[in-house]
Amino acid sequence: MSSIDFDPRRECQTGPRMDGIGLSFLITHLAIAAYILLGWLVSPAPALTLYLLLLPALAAQWYVNRGSCVVNNIESWLRSGRWRDPDNPEEGGFLLMLCQWLFRARPHPIVLDRVCYATVLVLWLLAASRFSWFAMSDGWLAISGGA
């Protein structure tokens, strides 16, 4: 299992960078996180299909990208011209930085992994159950334009 947004080779800073790039990417990260956490609740049936595809892709991306989020990679590329910047303390450390900054706690990487993957699984199951409810109810026909 990969270590989601955690790199044990270096200490993480205790808050986001507050320059223009850092602040814009913090807002982007938080907006994506809000959609991930609440998308199953507010999405109509067609959007749930996208959401149901997005969550496994997100978890796979964490695993394949060695625990770093693509949003962190884009920020590194803008700052240094490299997709993976070993000098960027935020790359691979966004969730750890948030835990330290907001809760003054540093979770163990394995605990952070388990919480993140379990959260994605629970959210996917909630969205799938809501999607199946739409498919079995009259709401599906109204949303999809069927008779």
Tab-separated table of C-alpha atoms in Angstrom:
chain	number	residue	atom	x	y	z
A	1	MET	CA	0.000	0.000	0.000
A	2	SER	CA	1.273	3.439	-0.784
A	3	SER	CA	1.601	6.185	1.742
A	4	ILE	CA	-0.987	8.725	0.711
A	5	ASP	CA	0.390	12.238	0.701
A	6	PHE	CA	3.229	11.352	3.086
A	7	ASP	CA	6.934	11.246	2.480
A	8	PRO	CA	8.905	10.010	5.496
A	9	ARG	CA	12.216	11.341	4.084
A	10	ARG	CA	11.547	14.867	5.205
A	11	GLU	CA	9.589	16.837	7.755
A	12	CYS	CA	6.438	18.521	6.567
A	13	GLN	CA	5.898	22.213	7.151
A	14	THR	CA	3.133	23.172	9.543
A	15	GLY	CA	0.959	25.096	7.100
A	16	PRO	CA	0.433	25.817	3.434
A	17	ARG	CA	2.612	28.258	1.556
A	18	MET	CA	0.795	31.555	1.487
A	19	ASP	CA	2.171	32.919	-1.773
A	20	GLY	CA	-0.126	33.148	-4.793
A	21	ILE	CA	0.628	29.670	-6.129
A	22	GLY	CA	0.435	28.032	-2.693
A	23	LEU	CA	-2.837	29.689	-1.779
A	24	SER	CA	-4.468	28.896	-5.135
A	25	PHE	CA	-3.433	25.245	-4.913
A	26	LEU	CA	-4.621	25.023	-1.298
A	27	ILE	CA	-8.034	26.306	-2.413
A	28	THR	CA	-8.011	23.850	-5.338
A	29	HIS	CA	-7.134	20.949	-3.037
A	30	LEU	CA	-9.858	21.920	-0.565
A	31	ALA	CA	-12.466	22.284	-3.338
A	32	ILE	CA	-11.601	18.833	-4.685
A	33	ALA	CA	-11.730	17.405	-1.151
A	34	ALA	CA	-15.139	18.996	-0.569
A	35	TYR	CA	-16.475	17.443	-3.773
A	36	ILE	CA	-15.022	14.061	-2.825
A	37	LEU	CA	-16.570	14.201	0.645
A	38	LEU	CA	-19.971	15.588	-0.400
A	39	GLY	CA	-20.378	14.581	-4.055
A	40	TRP	CA	-22.293	11.417	-3.241
A	41	LEU	CA	-24.864	13.497	-1.391
A	42	VAL	CA	-25.611	16.348	-3.773
A	43	SER	CA	-25.040	14.826	-7.204
A	44	PRO	CA	-27.885	13.895	-9.569
A	45	ALA	CA	-27.766	10.386	-11.073
A	46	PRO	CA	-25.665	11.238	-14.188
A	47	ALA	CA	-23.110	13.031	-12.026
A	48	LEU	CA	-23.035	10.036	-9.673
A	49	THR	CA	-21.742	7.955	-12.581
A	50	LEU	CA	-18.779	10.306	-12.922
A	51	TYR	CA	-18.318	10.323	-9.139
A	52	LEU	CA	-18.350	6.503	-9.028
A	53	LEU	CA	-15.574	6.476	-11.631
A	54	LEU	CA	-13.633	9.314	-10.001
A	55	LEU	CA	-13.177	7.735	-6.564
A	56	PRO	CA	-11.383	4.544	-7.686
A	57	ALA	CA	-9.320	6.627	-10.116
A	58	LEU	CA	-8.327	8.905	-7.233
A	59	ALA	CA	-7.237	5.995	-5.041
A	60	ALA	CA	-5.359	4.385	-7.947
A	61	GLN	CA	-3.647	7.695	-8.690
A	62	TRP	CA	-2.422	7.932	-5.079
A	63	TYR	CA	-1.041	4.417	-5.309
A	64	VAL	CA	0.599	4.766	-8.730
A	65	ASN	CA	1.955	8.266	-8.050
A	66	ARG	CA	3.787	7.040	-4.925
A	67	GLY	CA	1.518	8.792	-2.462
A	68	SER	CA	1.527	12.174	-4.127
A	69	CYS	CA	-1.517	13.923	-5.503
A	70	VAL	CA	-1.495	15.208	-9.089
A	71	VAL	CA	-2.418	18.654	-7.714
A	72	ASN	CA	0.871	18.635	-5.742
A	73	ASN	CA	2.734	17.516	-8.871
A	74	ILE	CA	1.304	20.401	-10.899
A	75	GLU	CA	2.322	22.854	-8.182
A	76	SER	CA	5.853	21.382	-8.173
A	77	TRP	CA	6.001	21.664	-11.948
A	78	LEU	CA	4.984	25.344	-11.806
A	79	ARG	CA	7.499	26.114	-9.057
A	80	SER	CA	10.499	24.095	-10.239
A	81	GLY	CA	9.802	22.891	-13.768
A	82	ARG	CA	9.849	19.258	-12.551
A	83	TRP	CA	6.859	16.947	-12.084
A	84	ARG	CA	8.426	15.369	-8.991
A	85	ASP	CA	10.437	17.861	-6.948
A	86	PRO	CA	12.357	16.259	-4.070
A	87	ASP	CA	12.939	19.727	-2.563
A	88	ASN	CA	9.211	20.492	-2.269
A	89	PRO	CA	8.152	19.608	1.290
A	90	GLU	CA	4.470	19.760	0.330
A	91	GLU	CA	4.656	17.148	-2.418
A	92	GLY	CA	3.426	13.922	-0.926
A	93	GLY	CA	2.652	15.701	2.339
A	94	PHE	CA	-0.603	17.605	1.838
A	95	LEU	CA	-2.752	15.538	4.209
A	96	LEU	CA	0.002	15.377	6.788
A	97	MET	CA	0.412	19.156	6.550
A	98	LEU	CA	-3.333	19.618	7.057
A	99	CYS	CA	-3.317	17.334	10.116
A	100	GLN	CA	-0.413	19.226	11.659
A	101	TRP	CA	-1.803	22.636	10.754
A	102	LEU	CA	-5.430	22.074	11.778
A	103	PHE	CA	-5.213	19.471	14.552
A	104	ARG	CA	-1.607	19.794	15.795
A	105	ALA	CA	-1.273	16.034	15.314
A	106	ARG	CA	1.011	13.920	13.160
A	107	PRO	CA	-0.665	10.617	12.313
A	108	HIS	CA	1.415	7.577	11.507
A	109	PRO	CA	1.652	7.022	7.714
A	110	ILE	CA	-0.046	3.618	7.926
A	111	VAL	CA	-2.944	5.104	9.894
A	112	LEU	CA	-3.265	7.932	7.362
A	113	ASP	CA	-3.277	5.377	4.519
A	114	ARG	CA	-5.976	3.275	6.118
A	115	VAL	CA	-8.175	6.251	6.955
A	116	CYS	CA	-7.895	7.672	3.426
A	117	TYR	CA	-8.545	4.435	1.562
A	118	ALA	CA	-11.361	3.477	3.954
A	119	THR	CA	-12.944	6.906	3.505
A	120	VAL	CA	-12.826	6.568	-0.280
A	121	LEU	CA	-14.393	3.092	-0.015
A	122	VAL	CA	-17.201	4.285	2.268
A	123	LEU	CA	-17.918	7.274	0.024
A	124	TRP	CA	-17.973	5.011	-3.039
A	125	LEU	CA	-20.421	2.637	-1.316
A	126	LEU	CA	-22.664	5.551	-0.340
A	127	ALA	CA	-22.653	6.850	-3.907
A	128	ALA	CA	-23.312	3.368	-5.308
A	129	SER	CA	-26.279	2.886	-2.980
A	130	ARG	CA	-27.668	6.285	-3.950
A	131	PHE	CA	-27.093	5.498	-7.622
A	132	SER	CA	-28.956	2.188	-7.296
A	133	TRP	CA	-31.794	4.030	-5.564
A	134	PHE	CA	-32.043	6.365	-8.580
A	135	ALA	CA	-31.949	3.384	-10.935
A	136	MET	CA	-34.822	1.653	-9.135
A	137	SER	CA	-37.011	4.689	-8.574
A	138	ASP	CA	-38.954	7.017	-10.834
A	139	GLY	CA	-36.235	9.612	-10.190
A	140	TRP	CA	-33.956	7.785	-12.635
A	141	LEU	CA	-36.455	8.090	-15.475
A	142	ALA	CA	-37.049	11.756	-14.806
A	143	ILE	CA	-33.347	12.546	-14.652
A	144	SER	CA	-32.316	10.464	-17.661
A	145	GLY	CA	-35.177	11.750	-19.823
A	146	GLY	CA	-36.826	8.326	-20.210
A	147	ALA	CA	-40.551	7.718	-20.500
